[in-house]
Coordinates of C-alpha atoms in Angstrom, one line a residue:
M1 CA 0.0 0.0 0.0
F2 CA 1.3 3.4 -0.9
T3 CA 2.5 5.3 2.2
P4 CA 4.2 8.7 2.6
T5 CA 8.0 8.4 2.9
G6 CA 8.2 10.5 6.1
E7 CA 5.8 8.1 7.8
I8 CA 7.9 5.1 7.0
V9 CA 11.2 6.8 7.9
D10 CA 9.8 8.2 11.2
A11 CA 8.5 4.8 12.2
A12 CA 11.9 3.2 11.5
R13 CA 13.7 5.9 13.5
A14 CA 11.4 5.5 16.5
A15 CA 11.9 1.7 16.4
G16 CA 15.7 2.0 16.2
I17 CA 15.9 0.3 12.9
A18 CA 16.3 1.4 9.2
V19 CA 14.3 1.4 6.1
G20 CA 15.7 0.2 2.8
A21 CA 15.4 2.5 -0.3
F22 CA 16.0 0.7 -3.6
N23 CA 16.6 2.2 -7.0
V24 CA 14.0 1.4 -9.7
I25 CA 15.2 1.4 -13.4
T26 CA 12.7 -1.0 -15.0
V27 CA 9.3 -2.3 -14.0
E28 CA 11.0 -5.6 -13.1
H29 CA 13.0 -3.6 -10.5
A30 CA 9.9 -2.2 -8.9
E31 CA 8.2 -5.6 -8.9
A32 CA 11.2 -7.3 -7.3
I33 CA 11.6 -4.6 -4.6
V34 CA 8.0 -5.0 -3.5
D35 CA 8.2 -8.8 -3.7
G36 CA 11.3 -8.7 -1.5
A37 CA 9.6 -6.4 0.9
E38 CA 6.6 -8.6 1.1
R39 CA 8.8 -11.6 1.6
A40 CA 10.6 -9.9 4.5
G41 CA 7.4 -8.3 5.9
R42 CA 9.0 -4.9 5.9
P43 CA 8.1 -1.4 4.5
V44 CA 10.3 -0.2 1.7
I45 CA 11.0 2.9 -0.4
L46 CA 11.0 2.7 -4.2
Q47 CA 13.4 5.3 -5.7
I48 CA 13.6 6.6 -9.2
S49 CA 16.6 8.8 -9.9
E50 CA 17.1 11.6 -12.3
N51 CA 19.5 9.3 -14.2
A52 CA 16.7 6.7 -14.5
V53 CA 14.3 9.3 -15.8
R54 CA 16.9 10.3 -18.4
F55 CA 17.1 6.6 -19.4
H56 CA 13.4 6.7 -20.0
H57 CA 13.7 9.5 -22.6
G58 CA 13.4 12.2 -19.9
R59 CA 9.8 11.3 -19.2
L60 CA 9.0 10.8 -15.6
A61 CA 5.2 10.1 -15.7
P62 CA 5.2 6.6 -17.4
I63 CA 7.8 4.9 -15.1
A64 CA 6.3 6.7 -12.1
A65 CA 2.8 5.6 -12.9
A66 CA 3.9 1.9 -13.3
T67 CA 5.9 2.1 -10.0
R68 CA 3.1 3.8 -8.1
C69 CA 0.6 1.1 -9.3
I70 CA 2.9 -1.6 -8.0
A71 CA 3.2 0.3 -4.7
D72 CA -0.6 0.7 -4.4
A73 CA -1.1 -3.1 -4.8
S74 CA 1.5 -4.1 -2.2
A75 CA 0.7 -5.9 1.0
V76 CA 3.3 -3.9 2.8
K77 CA 3.9 -0.1 3.2
V78 CA 5.7 1.3 0.1
A79 CA 6.8 4.8 -0.5
L80 CA 7.8 6.5 -3.7
H81 CA 10.9 8.7 -3.8
L82 CA 12.5 10.8 -6.6
D83 CA 16.2 10.6 -6.1
H84 CA 19.3 12.8 -6.8
V85 CA 17.2 15.5 -8.5
E86 CA 19.3 18.4 -9.8
S87 CA 16.6 19.8 -12.2
D88 CA 14.1 22.2 -10.7
E89 CA 11.7 21.3 -13.5
L90 CA 11.8 17.6 -12.6
F91 CA 11.5 18.4 -8.9
D92 CA 8.3 20.3 -9.6
Q93 CA 6.8 17.2 -11.4
A94 CA 7.2 15.0 -8.3
A95 CA 4.0 15.6 -6.4
G96 CA 1.8 15.4 -9.6
C97 CA 3.4 12.1 -10.5
G98 CA 2.6 10.5 -7.2
F99 CA 5.8 10.8 -5.3
G100 CA 5.8 11.4 -1.5
S101 CA 9.4 12.6 -1.3
V102 CA 12.4 14.0 -3.3
M103 CA 16.1 14.0 -2.7
Y104 CA 17.1 17.5 -4.0
D105 CA 20.8 17.6 -5.0
A106 CA 22.4 21.0 -5.3
S107 CA 25.8 19.9 -4.1
K108 CA 27.6 20.8 -7.4
H109 CA 27.0 24.4 -6.5
S110 CA 28.9 26.6 -4.0
Y111 CA 27.9 26.1 -0.4
D112 CA 25.9 29.4 -0.3
D113 CA 24.1 28.5 -3.6
N114 CA 23.5 25.0 -2.4
V115 CA 21.8 26.3 0.8
A116 CA 19.7 28.9 -1.2
R117 CA 18.6 26.4 -3.8
T118 CA 17.8 23.6 -1.3
A119 CA 15.9 26.0 1.0
A120 CA 13.8 27.1 -2.0
A121 CA 13.2 23.5 -3.0
V122 CA 12.2 22.6 0.5
R123 CA 9.6 25.5 0.6
R124 CA 8.1 24.4 -2.7
G125 CA 8.2 20.8 -1.7
H126 CA 6.6 21.3 1.7
A127 CA 3.8 23.4 0.0
Q128 CA 3.0 20.3 -2.0
G129 CA 3.2 17.8 0.9
L130 CA 6.6 16.4 -0.1
W131 CA 9.3 15.2 2.3
V132 CA 12.7 16.5 1.1
E133 CA 16.1 15.0 1.5
S134 CA 19.4 16.5 0.6
E135 CA 23.1 15.7 0.8
L136 CA 26.1 17.2 2.4
G137 CA 29.6 15.7 2.1
E138 CA 32.5 17.8 0.9
I139 CA 31.0 21.3 0.9
G140 CA 30.4 22.5 -2.7
G141 CA 31.1 19.3 -4.6
K142 CA 29.1 16.1 -5.0
D143 CA 31.9 14.5 -7.1
G144 CA 34.0 14.5 -3.9
A145 CA 31.2 13.7 -1.5
H146 CA 31.9 10.0 -1.4
A147 CA 35.5 9.9 -2.4
P148 CA 37.9 8.1 0.0
G149 CA 38.7 10.2 3.1
V150 CA 35.8 12.7 2.5
R151 CA 33.6 13.0 5.6
T152 CA 30.7 15.3 6.6
D153 CA 31.5 17.6 9.5
P154 CA 28.8 17.4 12.2
G155 CA 28.9 21.2 12.8
D156 CA 28.5 21.9 9.1
A157 CA 25.6 19.3 8.9
A158 CA 23.7 20.9 11.8
A159 CA 24.1 24.4 10.2
Y160 CA 23.0 23.1 6.8
V161 CA 19.9 21.5 8.2
A162 CA 18.9 24.6 10.1
A163 CA 19.5 26.8 7.1
T164 CA 17.6 24.6 4.5
G165 CA 14.8 23.0 6.6
V166 CA 15.4 19.6 4.9
D167 CA 13.6 16.6 6.4
A168 CA 16.6 14.2 6.1
L169 CA 20.3 14.5 5.4
A170 CA 22.5 12.1 3.4
V171 CA 26.0 12.2 4.8
A172 CA 29.5 11.1 3.7
V173 CA 30.8 8.6 6.2
G174 CA 32.9 6.2 4.1
S175 CA 30.5 4.7 1.5
S176 CA 30.7 5.3 -2.3
H177 CA 28.2 5.2 -5.1
A178 CA 28.4 2.3 -7.7
M179 CA 30.6 0.0 -5.7
H180 CA 30.7 -3.6 -7.1
T181 CA 32.4 -5.1 -4.1
R182 CA 31.3 -5.0 -0.5
T183 CA 34.5 -3.6 1.0
A184 CA 33.5 -0.2 2.3
R185 CA 34.4 0.6 5.9
L186 CA 32.3 3.3 7.6
D187 CA 33.3 5.9 10.2
H188 CA 31.1 4.7 13.0
E189 CA 32.3 7.3 15.5
L190 CA 31.4 10.0 13.0
I191 CA 27.9 8.5 12.5
A192 CA 27.2 8.7 16.2
R193 CA 28.4 12.3 16.3
L194 CA 26.3 13.2 13.3
R195 CA 23.2 11.6 15.0
A196 CA 23.8 13.8 18.1
A197 CA 24.3 17.0 16.0
V198 CA 21.6 16.6 13.4
P199 CA 17.9 16.6 14.4
V200 CA 16.6 14.9 11.2
P201 CA 17.1 11.3 10.0
L202 CA 20.4 10.4 8.5
V203 CA 20.7 8.7 5.1
L204 CA 23.4 6.4 3.8
H205 CA 24.0 6.5 0.1
G206 CA 26.2 4.0 -1.7
S207 CA 25.2 1.2 0.6
S208 CA 25.7 -1.6 -2.0
G209 CA 29.4 -1.6 -1.2
V210 CA 28.9 -1.9 2.6
P211 CA 29.1 -5.3 4.2
D212 CA 26.3 -6.6 6.4
D213 CA 28.2 -6.1 9.7
E214 CA 29.0 -2.5 8.8
L215 CA 25.4 -1.8 7.8
A216 CA 24.1 -3.3 11.0
A217 CA 26.5 -1.2 13.0
A218 CA 25.6 2.0 11.0
V219 CA 21.9 1.4 11.8
R220 CA 22.6 0.9 15.5
E221 CA 24.6 4.2 15.5
G222 CA 21.9 6.3 13.8
M223 CA 21.5 5.7 10.1
V224 CA 17.8 5.5 9.3
K225 CA 17.4 5.4 5.4
I226 CA 19.7 3.0 3.6
N227 CA 20.0 3.5 -0.2
I228 CA 20.8 0.5 -2.3
G229 CA 21.0 0.4 -6.1
T230 CA 24.1 -1.3 -7.6
A231 CA 23.5 -4.5 -5.7
L232 CA 20.2 -4.9 -7.5
N233 CA 21.8 -4.2 -10.9
S234 CA 24.5 -6.8 -10.1
A235 CA 21.9 -9.4 -9.2
F236 CA 19.9 -8.6 -12.3
T237 CA 22.8 -8.7 -14.7
T238 CA 24.3 -11.8 -13.3
A239 CA 21.1 -13.7 -13.6
V240 CA 20.6 -12.6 -17.2
R241 CA 24.1 -13.6 -18.1
E242 CA 23.6 -17.0 -16.6
S243 CA 20.3 -17.5 -18.4
L244 CA 21.5 -16.5 -21.8
G245 CA 24.8 -18.3 -21.3
S246 CA 23.1 -21.6 -20.5
N247 CA 20.7 -21.4 -23.4
A248 CA 21.9 -19.9 -26.7
A249 CA 18.5 -20.4 -28.3
L250 CA 16.7 -18.3 -25.6
V251 CA 15.0 -15.3 -27.1
D252 CA 11.9 -14.8 -25.0
P253 CA 12.8 -11.9 -22.6
R254 CA 10.2 -13.1 -20.1
R255 CA 12.4 -16.2 -19.4
Y256 CA 15.6 -14.3 -18.5
L257 CA 13.9 -11.3 -17.0
A258 CA 12.0 -13.6 -14.6
S259 CA 15.3 -15.0 -13.3
A260 CA 16.6 -11.4 -13.0
R261 CA 13.6 -10.3 -11.1
D262 CA 13.8 -13.3 -8.7
A263 CA 17.5 -12.5 -8.1
M264 CA 16.7 -8.9 -7.2
T265 CA 13.8 -10.1 -4.9
A266 CA 16.2 -12.2 -2.9
T267 CA 18.7 -9.4 -2.6
V268 CA 16.0 -7.0 -1.3
A269 CA 14.5 -9.5 1.2
S270 CA 17.9 -10.2 2.6
A271 CA 18.8 -6.5 3.0
L272 CA 15.5 -5.6 4.6
R273 CA 15.7 -8.4 7.2
L274 CA 19.2 -7.1 8.1
L275 CA 18.0 -3.5 8.4
G276 CA 15.0 -4.5 10.4
E277 CA 17.0 -6.4 13.0
P278 CA 20.1 -4.4 13.9
V279 CA 22.8 -6.1 15.9
P280 CA 22.3 -5.4 19.6
C281 CA 24.8 -3.2 21.3
P282 CA 27.6 -5.2 23.0

């Protein structure tokens, strides 16, 4: 059932657990994410990024409509989130296309411009009932926000949240986007400091490259929304390769897309079980 993003995130935060937010590229992604959430019995967030919209010829409405229909038919709570939006025009389409939240990304701009643009987006978003996330890593540059060694300063994060009014903040604590191996090591002491300094939920981007024990510890220390994308694409592509490699005569896409969807479902269910059951404090 479709549920506002803020409601799902707030419930996870109150329970001391995290919610998984998974990237949708195709309809099979959306189906697999919801299937995995139902298998795990956990709420989930379906994310469509600006890059994914670009893949769909720059048209948000068709993929959003399909994803929203899948969310509406789910047996668990499902939110719809528009991710890493740099375009103001795309941001302003979100509410009308059924989204409950947007991650507005102005981090390529100078810090002052970032704050001004994000604050303006928050005002517009809140007027339409949207929950708005933003990102702060290396001030003034997204390209460096998840580079090795880059970290979000707690004081900067607190000031940024106060100045922009965002509902959640993605922070740089050691993860990286598009990692194909699960070798990232997070700065857990920094996560705890950020949680103490920032009044809104913390978001971890690039979580596909973070091992289970690191993710569980990050949730225990204060991460609430966990973004996962590359892990689904890896599961999808591996399954398709295996299907086509084992049967050179296979031409019906339903045959190999079904295996890809099943692989993504298993990935989602495993991640959501982990995020819903953080490792107890020693």
